Amino acid sequence: MVNLVELVHVVELLDRFAARLIVDRALRSAGLDRAMLDGVTGFIPYAAEAVLVDSVARAIGDRHLGARIGQAFDYSAYGAFSHFVLGAPDLASALERGRRALLFTHPGSEITLRETETHLVVGRDSKGLSVVGHHHLDEGALFVIGQVARHFLGAEWTPDWAELPETNARELAVLEDLLGTTIRAGAPVPSVAIRLTDLAAFNPGPPKPERTMSLGELGLLMDIAPSRTMEDAVVQMLTITSASGQTDERSIARLLAIGPRSLQRALRGEGTTFREVRLRVVCDRARSLLSETDMSLAEIGKFLGYSDPRSFRRAFKDSTGHAPSGFRKAAKTG
């Protein structure tokens, strides 16, 4: 999974490399659209981000678009996460903070640390991601990891070497030019090598004591809780897709990179169904819209995925015991 704060920034960067029409088409091919990215918090599967970048890359003929996005990526786009990591007193502490806090940006992935006699090899393991376009994410990860090191070691720093699962010599030569270092092929995860002697480098701009934060505070500031169950994941996907109307079971399963039957089995194992989860999410959102906006009942129903206003009214009343109009009246007068 990947935090939407990253995906929003990736879309901003894609708009620099390709025409908006191409990016919009790529979003649709990944089961996404711009409405999903507007003011929503949550996670989206790595598969969707990989398909998005790969679709744009194919359209513009750029095999290394992921690497160019990594080069242009603004680490501060991670918000509180970047402050937490880059606010560490030294590089070693920053890497450890990044490892511990990765669950807030890439739940299910892991920062790997492998020590040699002279170097610490820092990588990002996306746990077996093998979807179309995954190489773009691998290449981009090299540059994003490198940004942490450059904060402490200076803008001109480059790793002594990098590692990638990629084995195509011609493709690696292009990446070596972009990275400014050699690449060792056939590695299990994308990684960069940092000298052990550099790990003690002090933070050139440490935050004031009153601006430091704990890992627990980071989660609160990011207003995010990583999915622990399939039900959590479905709730997040429904929240993200509500603006686009893609709230049916097949669409949500696709975004979670699983089949509808697998989704059904997983939810059944947790004692619920997709229909029950969707109805709860819809009703929670409906309560907010009824009490906080002047949208008509038909507009609210359509926004929540109901083409027939009667279906929305019936679903809301069955779940809450109140008609939408009655709930709104009580909320306004109460």
GROMACS .gro file of C-alpha atoms in nm:
model
  334
    1MET     CA    1   0.000   0.000   0.000
    2VAL     CA    2   0.105   0.362  -0.052
    3ASN     CA    3  -0.017   0.673   0.127
    4LEU     CA    4  -0.227   0.907  -0.084
    5VAL     CA    5   0.005   1.196   0.004
    6GLU     CA    6   0.267   1.027  -0.214
    7LEU     CA    7   0.023   0.950  -0.493
    8VAL     CA    8  -0.098   1.311  -0.504
    9HIS     CA    9   0.260   1.433  -0.546
   10VAL     CA   10   0.334   1.166  -0.808
   11VAL     CA   11   0.035   1.286  -1.012
   12GLU     CA   12   0.163   1.645  -0.983
   13LEU     CA   13   0.498   1.529  -1.120
   14LEU     CA   14   0.338   1.324  -1.397
   15ASP     CA   15   0.160   1.640  -1.508
   16ARG     CA   16   0.505   1.792  -1.566
   17PHE     CA   17   0.623   1.504  -1.783
   18ALA     CA   18   0.306   1.440  -1.984
   19ALA     CA   19  -0.010   1.612  -2.105
   20ARG     CA   20  -0.295   1.618  -1.858
   21LEU     CA   21  -0.508   1.410  -2.096
   22ILE     CA   22  -0.246   1.133  -2.091
   23VAL     CA   23  -0.228   1.139  -1.711
   24ASP     CA   24  -0.608   1.131  -1.681
   25ARG     CA   25  -0.621   0.831  -1.913
   26ALA     CA   26  -0.352   0.659  -1.705
   27LEU     CA   27  -0.545   0.729  -1.386
   28ARG     CA   28  -0.850   0.561  -1.534
   29SER     CA   29  -0.644   0.259  -1.640
   30ALA     CA   30  -0.537   0.223  -1.276
   31GLY     CA   31  -0.896   0.252  -1.154
   32LEU     CA   32  -0.837   0.604  -1.021
   33ASP     CA   33  -0.931   0.963  -1.099
   34ARG     CA   34  -0.839   1.307  -0.971
   35ALA     CA   35  -1.153   1.334  -0.758
   36MET     CA   36  -1.018   1.053  -0.540
   37LEU     CA   37  -0.711   1.260  -0.457
   38ASP     CA   38  -0.890   1.576  -0.346
   39GLY     CA   39  -0.867   1.626   0.029
   40VAL     CA   40  -0.885   1.255   0.116
   41THR     CA   41  -0.656   1.064   0.348
   42GLY     CA   42  -0.584   0.694   0.323
   43PHE     CA   43  -0.394   0.439   0.121
   44ILE     CA   44  -0.404   0.297  -0.230
   45PRO     CA   45  -0.242  -0.030  -0.341
   46TYR     CA   46   0.110  -0.020  -0.483
   47ALA     CA   47  -0.032  -0.193  -0.790
   48ALA     CA   48  -0.245   0.111  -0.874
   49GLU     CA   49   0.053   0.349  -0.848
   50ALA     CA   50   0.268   0.116  -1.059
   51VAL     CA   51   0.004   0.087  -1.333
   52LEU     CA   52  -0.045   0.465  -1.329
   53VAL     CA   53   0.325   0.545  -1.381
   54ASP     CA   54   0.372   0.264  -1.633
   55SER     CA   55   0.073   0.381  -1.840
   56VAL     CA   56   0.214   0.733  -1.865
   57ALA     CA   57   0.563   0.597  -1.937
   58ARG     CA   58   0.433   0.388  -2.226
   59ALA     CA   59   0.234   0.679  -2.366
   60ILE     CA   60   0.537   0.910  -2.376
   61GLY     CA   61   0.796   0.640  -2.449
   62ASP     CA   62   1.004   0.681  -2.133
   63ARG     CA   63   1.132   0.352  -1.990
   64HIS     CA   64   1.279   0.531  -1.686
   65LEU     CA   65   0.995   0.763  -1.593
   66GLY     CA   66   0.997   0.622  -1.239
   67ALA     CA   67   1.360   0.729  -1.197
   68ARG     CA   68   1.286   1.080  -1.328
   69ILE     CA   69   0.994   1.110  -1.088
   70GLY     CA   70   1.227   1.002  -0.807
   71GLN     CA   71   1.477   1.270  -0.911
   72ALA     CA   72   1.209   1.541  -0.905
   73PHE     CA   73   1.031   1.410  -0.593
   74ASP     CA   74   1.004   1.665  -0.314
   75TYR     CA   75   1.055   1.475   0.012
   76SER     CA   76   0.872   1.750   0.201
   77ALA     CA   77   0.553   1.636   0.022
   78TYR     CA   78   0.532   1.368   0.292
   79GLY     CA   79   0.447   1.644   0.539
   80ALA     CA   80   0.475   1.538   0.901
   81PHE     CA   81   0.657   1.219   0.798
   82SER     CA   82   0.939   1.416   0.634
   83HIS     CA   83   0.968   1.643   0.940
   84PHE     CA   84   0.990   1.335   1.163
   85VAL     CA   85   1.264   1.170   0.955
   86LEU     CA   86   1.466   1.479   0.860
   87GLY     CA   87   1.439   1.617   1.212
   88ALA     CA   88   1.666   1.342   1.346
   89PRO     CA   89   1.994   1.453   1.509
   90ASP     CA   90   2.210   1.253   1.265
   91LEU     CA   91   2.185   1.039   0.952
   92ALA     CA   92   2.185   0.706   1.137
   93SER     CA   93   1.891   0.821   1.351
   94ALA     CA   94   1.706   0.949   1.043
   95LEU     CA   95   1.734   0.610   0.870
   96GLU     CA   96   1.609   0.437   1.183
   97ARG     CA   97   1.318   0.680   1.208
   98GLY     CA   98   1.232   0.614   0.846
   99ARG     CA   99   1.238   0.240   0.909
  100ARG     CA  100   1.007   0.266   1.210
  101ALA     CA  101   0.764   0.515   1.056
  102LEU     CA  102   0.733   0.356   0.711
  103LEU     CA  103   0.396   0.209   0.811
  104PHE     CA  104   0.249   0.560   0.781
  105THR     CA  105   0.352   0.600   0.416
  106HIS     CA  106   0.399   0.244   0.283
  107PRO     CA  107   0.226  -0.010   0.511
  108GLY     CA  108   0.325  -0.362   0.417
  109SER     CA  109   0.667  -0.252   0.294
  110GLU     CA  110   0.991  -0.245   0.491
  111ILE     CA  111   1.313  -0.046   0.502
  112THR     CA  112   1.599  -0.296   0.492
  113LEU     CA  113   1.939  -0.224   0.647
  114ARG     CA  114   2.234  -0.448   0.552
  115GLU     CA  115   2.576  -0.373   0.692
  116THR     CA  116   2.904  -0.458   0.519
  117GLU     CA  117   3.254  -0.389   0.651
  118THR     CA  118   3.244  -0.037   0.508
  119HIS     CA  119   2.885   0.050   0.417
  120LEU     CA  120   2.523   0.043   0.524
  121VAL     CA  121   2.306  -0.069   0.232
  122VAL     CA  122   1.962   0.086   0.270
  123GLY     CA  123   1.673  -0.053   0.067
  124ARG     CA  124   1.297  -0.060   0.041
  125ASP     CA  125   1.132  -0.401   0.024
  126SER     CA  126   0.780  -0.385  -0.119
  127LYS     CA  127   0.723  -0.748  -0.020
  128GLY     CA  128   0.705  -0.930  -0.350
  129LEU     CA  129   0.545  -0.659  -0.563
  130SER     CA  130   0.557  -0.797  -0.918
  131VAL     CA  131   0.285  -0.608  -1.102
  132VAL     CA  132   0.319  -0.428  -1.433
  133GLY     CA  133   0.528  -0.116  -1.382
  134HIS     CA  134   0.691  -0.221  -1.056
  135HIS     CA  135   1.035  -0.138  -1.196
  136HIS     CA  136   0.934   0.230  -1.204
  137LEU     CA  137   0.872   0.221  -0.829
  138ASP     CA  138   1.201   0.038  -0.771
  139GLU     CA  139   1.396   0.299  -0.966
  140GLY     CA  140   1.219   0.589  -0.798
  141ALA     CA  141   1.291   0.444  -0.453
  142LEU     CA  142   1.667   0.481  -0.510
  143PHE     CA  143   1.634   0.858  -0.546
  144VAL     CA  144   1.389   0.902  -0.257
  145ILE     CA  145   1.617   0.711  -0.017
  146GLY     CA  146   1.906   0.918  -0.146
  147GLN     CA  147   1.722   1.240  -0.055
  148VAL     CA  148   1.742   1.149   0.313
  149ALA     CA  149   2.118   1.100   0.288
  150ARG     CA  150   2.166   1.425   0.095
  151HIS     CA  151   1.987   1.621   0.367
  152PHE     CA  152   2.272   1.528   0.603
  153LEU     CA  153   2.561   1.490   0.358
  154GLY     CA  154   2.497   1.771   0.111
  155ALA     CA  155   2.323   1.812  -0.223
  156GLU     CA  156   2.620   1.675  -0.419
  157TRP     CA  157   2.631   1.341  -0.234
  158THR     CA  158   2.584   1.023  -0.437
  159PRO     CA  159   2.584   0.664  -0.310
  160ASP     CA  160   2.902   0.463  -0.361
  161TRP     CA  161   2.682   0.215  -0.546
  162ALA     CA  162   2.316   0.124  -0.586
  163GLU     CA  163   2.140  -0.210  -0.619
  164LEU     CA  164   1.839  -0.315  -0.827
  165PRO     CA  165   1.658  -0.636  -0.922
  166GLU     CA  166   1.692  -0.515  -1.285
  167THR     CA  167   1.946  -0.717  -1.490
  168ASN     CA  168   1.927  -0.556  -1.836
  169ALA     CA  169   2.276  -0.408  -1.890
  170ARG     CA  170   2.163  -0.142  -2.136
  171GLU     CA  171   1.884  -0.022  -1.907
  172LEU     CA  172   2.120  -0.018  -1.609
  173ALA     CA  173   2.365   0.203  -1.800
  174VAL     CA  174   2.097   0.470  -1.840
  175LEU     CA  175   2.017   0.455  -1.469
  176GLU     CA  176   2.384   0.478  -1.376
  177ASP     CA  177   2.400   0.807  -1.565
  178LEU     CA  178   2.092   0.935  -1.382
  179LEU     CA  179   2.219   0.825  -1.040
  180GLY     CA  180   2.582   0.916  -1.094
  181THR     CA  181   2.702   0.583  -0.958
  182THR     CA  182   2.736   0.215  -1.050
  183ILE     CA  183   2.446  -0.027  -1.011
  184ARG     CA  184   2.480  -0.385  -0.895
  185ALA     CA  185   2.219  -0.595  -1.073
  186GLY     CA  186   2.012  -0.886  -0.946
  187ALA     CA  187   1.967  -0.755  -0.590
  188PRO     CA  188   1.654  -0.855  -0.398
  189VAL     CA  189   1.540  -0.494  -0.336
  190PRO     CA  190   1.631  -0.144  -0.465
  191SER     CA  191   1.904  -0.011  -0.233
  192VAL     CA  192   2.175   0.254  -0.198
  193ALA     CA  193   2.512   0.218  -0.023
  194ILE     CA  194   2.609   0.475   0.242
  195ARG     CA  195   2.952   0.474   0.404
  196LEU     CA  196   2.946   0.377   0.771
  197THR     CA  197   3.161   0.680   0.848
  198ASP     CA  198   2.888   0.906   0.706
  199LEU     CA  199   2.617   0.780   0.941
  200ALA     CA  200   2.735   1.010   1.220
  201ALA     CA  201   2.679   1.322   1.005
  202PHE     CA  202   2.490   1.579   1.212
  203ASN     CA  203   2.167   1.741   1.102
  204PRO     CA  204   2.256   2.075   0.939
  205GLY     CA  205   1.919   2.220   1.036
  206PRO     CA  206   1.777   2.038   1.338
  207PRO     CA  207   1.427   2.140   1.453
  208LYS     CA  208   1.375   2.339   1.768
  209PRO     CA  209   1.311   2.117   2.073
  210GLU     CA  210   0.947   2.220   2.089
  211ARG     CA  211   0.898   2.103   1.728
  212THR     CA  212   1.024   1.748   1.776
  213MET     CA  213   0.766   1.470   1.770
  214SER     CA  214   0.722   1.110   1.872
  215LEU     CA  215   0.612   0.825   1.647
  216GLY     CA  216   0.269   0.833   1.812
  217GLU     CA  217   0.232   1.205   1.746
  218LEU     CA  218   0.332   1.148   1.383
  219GLY     CA  219   0.033   0.921   1.329
  220LEU     CA  220  -0.201   1.181   1.475
  221LEU     CA  221  -0.053   1.460   1.264
  222MET     CA  222  -0.088   1.255   0.946
  223ASP     CA  223  -0.450   1.175   1.039
  224ILE     CA  224  -0.396   0.820   0.925
  225ALA     CA  225  -0.411   0.472   1.067
  226PRO     CA  226  -0.267   0.193   0.849
  227SER     CA  227  -0.506  -0.088   0.763
  228ARG     CA  228  -0.490  -0.382   1.001
  229THR     CA  229  -0.776  -0.586   0.856
  230MET     CA  230  -0.945  -0.632   0.519
  231GLU     CA  231  -1.243  -0.441   0.657
  232ASP     CA  232  -1.016  -0.145   0.735
  233ALA     CA  233  -0.878  -0.157   0.380
  234VAL     CA  234  -1.227  -0.165   0.227
  235VAL     CA  235  -1.337   0.129   0.440
  236GLN     CA  236  -1.037   0.331   0.322
  237MET     CA  237  -1.097   0.243  -0.043
  238LEU     CA  238  -1.466   0.333  -0.017
  239THR     CA  239  -1.377   0.666   0.142
  240ILE     CA  240  -1.127   0.740  -0.132
  241THR     CA  241  -1.355   0.638  -0.419
  242SER     CA  242  -1.679   0.794  -0.292
  243ALA     CA  243  -1.620   1.110  -0.498
  244SER     CA  244  -1.592   0.911  -0.820
  245GLY     CA  245  -1.881   0.673  -0.759
  246GLN     CA  246  -1.663   0.361  -0.792
  247THR     CA  247  -1.800   0.198  -0.480
  248ASP     CA  248  -1.911  -0.139  -0.616
  249GLU     CA  249  -1.749  -0.458  -0.494
  250ARG     CA  250  -1.564  -0.533  -0.818
  251SER     CA  251  -1.407  -0.184  -0.834
  252ILE     CA  252  -1.294  -0.199  -0.471
  253ALA     CA  253  -1.148  -0.548  -0.520
  254ARG     CA  254  -0.957  -0.424  -0.823
  255LEU     CA  255  -0.811  -0.133  -0.628
  256LEU     CA  256  -0.702  -0.375  -0.357
  257ALA     CA  257  -0.536  -0.589  -0.625
  258ILE     CA  258  -0.741  -0.899  -0.541
  259GLY     CA  259  -1.037  -1.079  -0.696
  260PRO     CA  260  -1.397  -1.023  -0.577
  261ARG     CA  261  -1.417  -1.377  -0.440
  262SER     CA  262  -1.096  -1.331  -0.242
  263LEU     CA  263  -1.239  -1.008  -0.102
  264GLN     CA  264  -1.561  -1.186  -0.007
  265ARG     CA  265  -1.374  -1.468   0.167
  266ALA     CA  266  -1.152  -1.228   0.360
  267LEU     CA  267  -1.446  -1.022   0.484
  268ARG     CA  268  -1.644  -1.334   0.569
  269GLY     CA  269  -1.348  -1.450   0.778
  270GLU     CA  270  -1.373  -1.122   0.972
  271GLY     CA  271  -1.745  -1.171   1.031
  272THR     CA  272  -1.882  -0.918   0.784
  273THR     CA  273  -1.970  -0.865   0.417
  274PHE     CA  274  -1.893  -0.602   0.157
  275ARG     CA  275  -2.255  -0.488   0.159
  276GLU     CA  276  -2.248  -0.434   0.536
  277VAL     CA  277  -1.920  -0.243   0.526
  278ARG     CA  278  -2.031  -0.028   0.232
  279LEU     CA  279  -2.364   0.054   0.397
  280ARG     CA  280  -2.188   0.164   0.715
  281VAL     CA  281  -1.945   0.387   0.524
  282VAL     CA  282  -2.227   0.535   0.314
  283CYS     CA  283  -2.440   0.610   0.617
  284ASP     CA  284  -2.152   0.769   0.808
  285ARG     CA  285  -2.079   0.992   0.509
  286ALA     CA  286  -2.448   1.063   0.458
  287ARG     CA  287  -2.485   1.180   0.818
  288SER     CA  288  -2.206   1.432   0.763
  289LEU     CA  289  -2.349   1.558   0.435
  290LEU     CA  290  -2.702   1.584   0.573
  291SER     CA  291  -2.596   1.779   0.881
  292GLU     CA  292  -2.313   1.989   0.737
  293THR     CA  293  -2.421   2.075   0.379
  294ASP     CA  294  -2.725   2.200   0.190
  295MET     CA  295  -2.697   1.935  -0.082
  296SER     CA  296  -3.032   1.790  -0.184
  297LEU     CA  297  -3.114   1.431  -0.098
  298ALA     CA  298  -3.082   1.339  -0.466
  299GLU     CA  299  -2.738   1.503  -0.485
  300ILE     CA  300  -2.621   1.325  -0.171
  301GLY     CA  301  -2.751   0.992  -0.297
  302LYS     CA  302  -2.577   1.037  -0.632
  303PHE     CA  303  -2.254   1.147  -0.461
  304LEU     CA  304  -2.261   0.827  -0.254
  305GLY     CA  305  -2.319   0.602  -0.555
  306TYR     CA  306  -2.700   0.576  -0.568
  307SER     CA  307  -2.845   0.660  -0.911
  308ASP     CA  308  -3.199   0.626  -0.769
  309PRO     CA  309  -3.276   0.864  -0.475
  310ARG     CA  310  -3.530   0.614  -0.342
  311SER     CA  311  -3.260   0.351  -0.304
  312PHE     CA  312  -3.052   0.593  -0.100
  313ARG     CA  313  -3.345   0.689   0.125
  314ARG     CA  314  -3.436   0.324   0.180
  315ALA     CA  315  -3.076   0.221   0.259
  316PHE     CA  316  -3.029   0.511   0.502
  317LYS     CA  317  -3.354   0.439   0.685
  318ASP     CA  318  -3.287   0.065   0.706
  319SER     CA  319  -2.946   0.133   0.860
  320THR     CA  320  -3.025   0.423   1.093
  321GLY     CA  321  -3.397   0.393   1.159
  322HIS     CA  322  -3.448   0.749   1.034
  323ALA     CA  323  -3.547   0.895   0.699
  324PRO     CA  324  -3.274   1.124   0.558
  325SER     CA  325  -3.507   1.425   0.567
  326GLY     CA  326  -3.597   1.358   0.929
  327PHE     CA  327  -3.232   1.315   1.026
  328ARG     CA  328  -3.141   1.645   0.859
  329LYS     CA  329  -3.424   1.831   1.030
  330ALA     CA  330  -3.322   1.696   1.371
  331ALA     CA  331  -2.955   1.780   1.306
  332LYS     CA  332  -3.037   2.137   1.203
  333THR     CA  333  -3.266   2.204   1.502
  334GLY     CA  334  -3.057   2.014   1.756
   0.00000   0.00000   0.00000
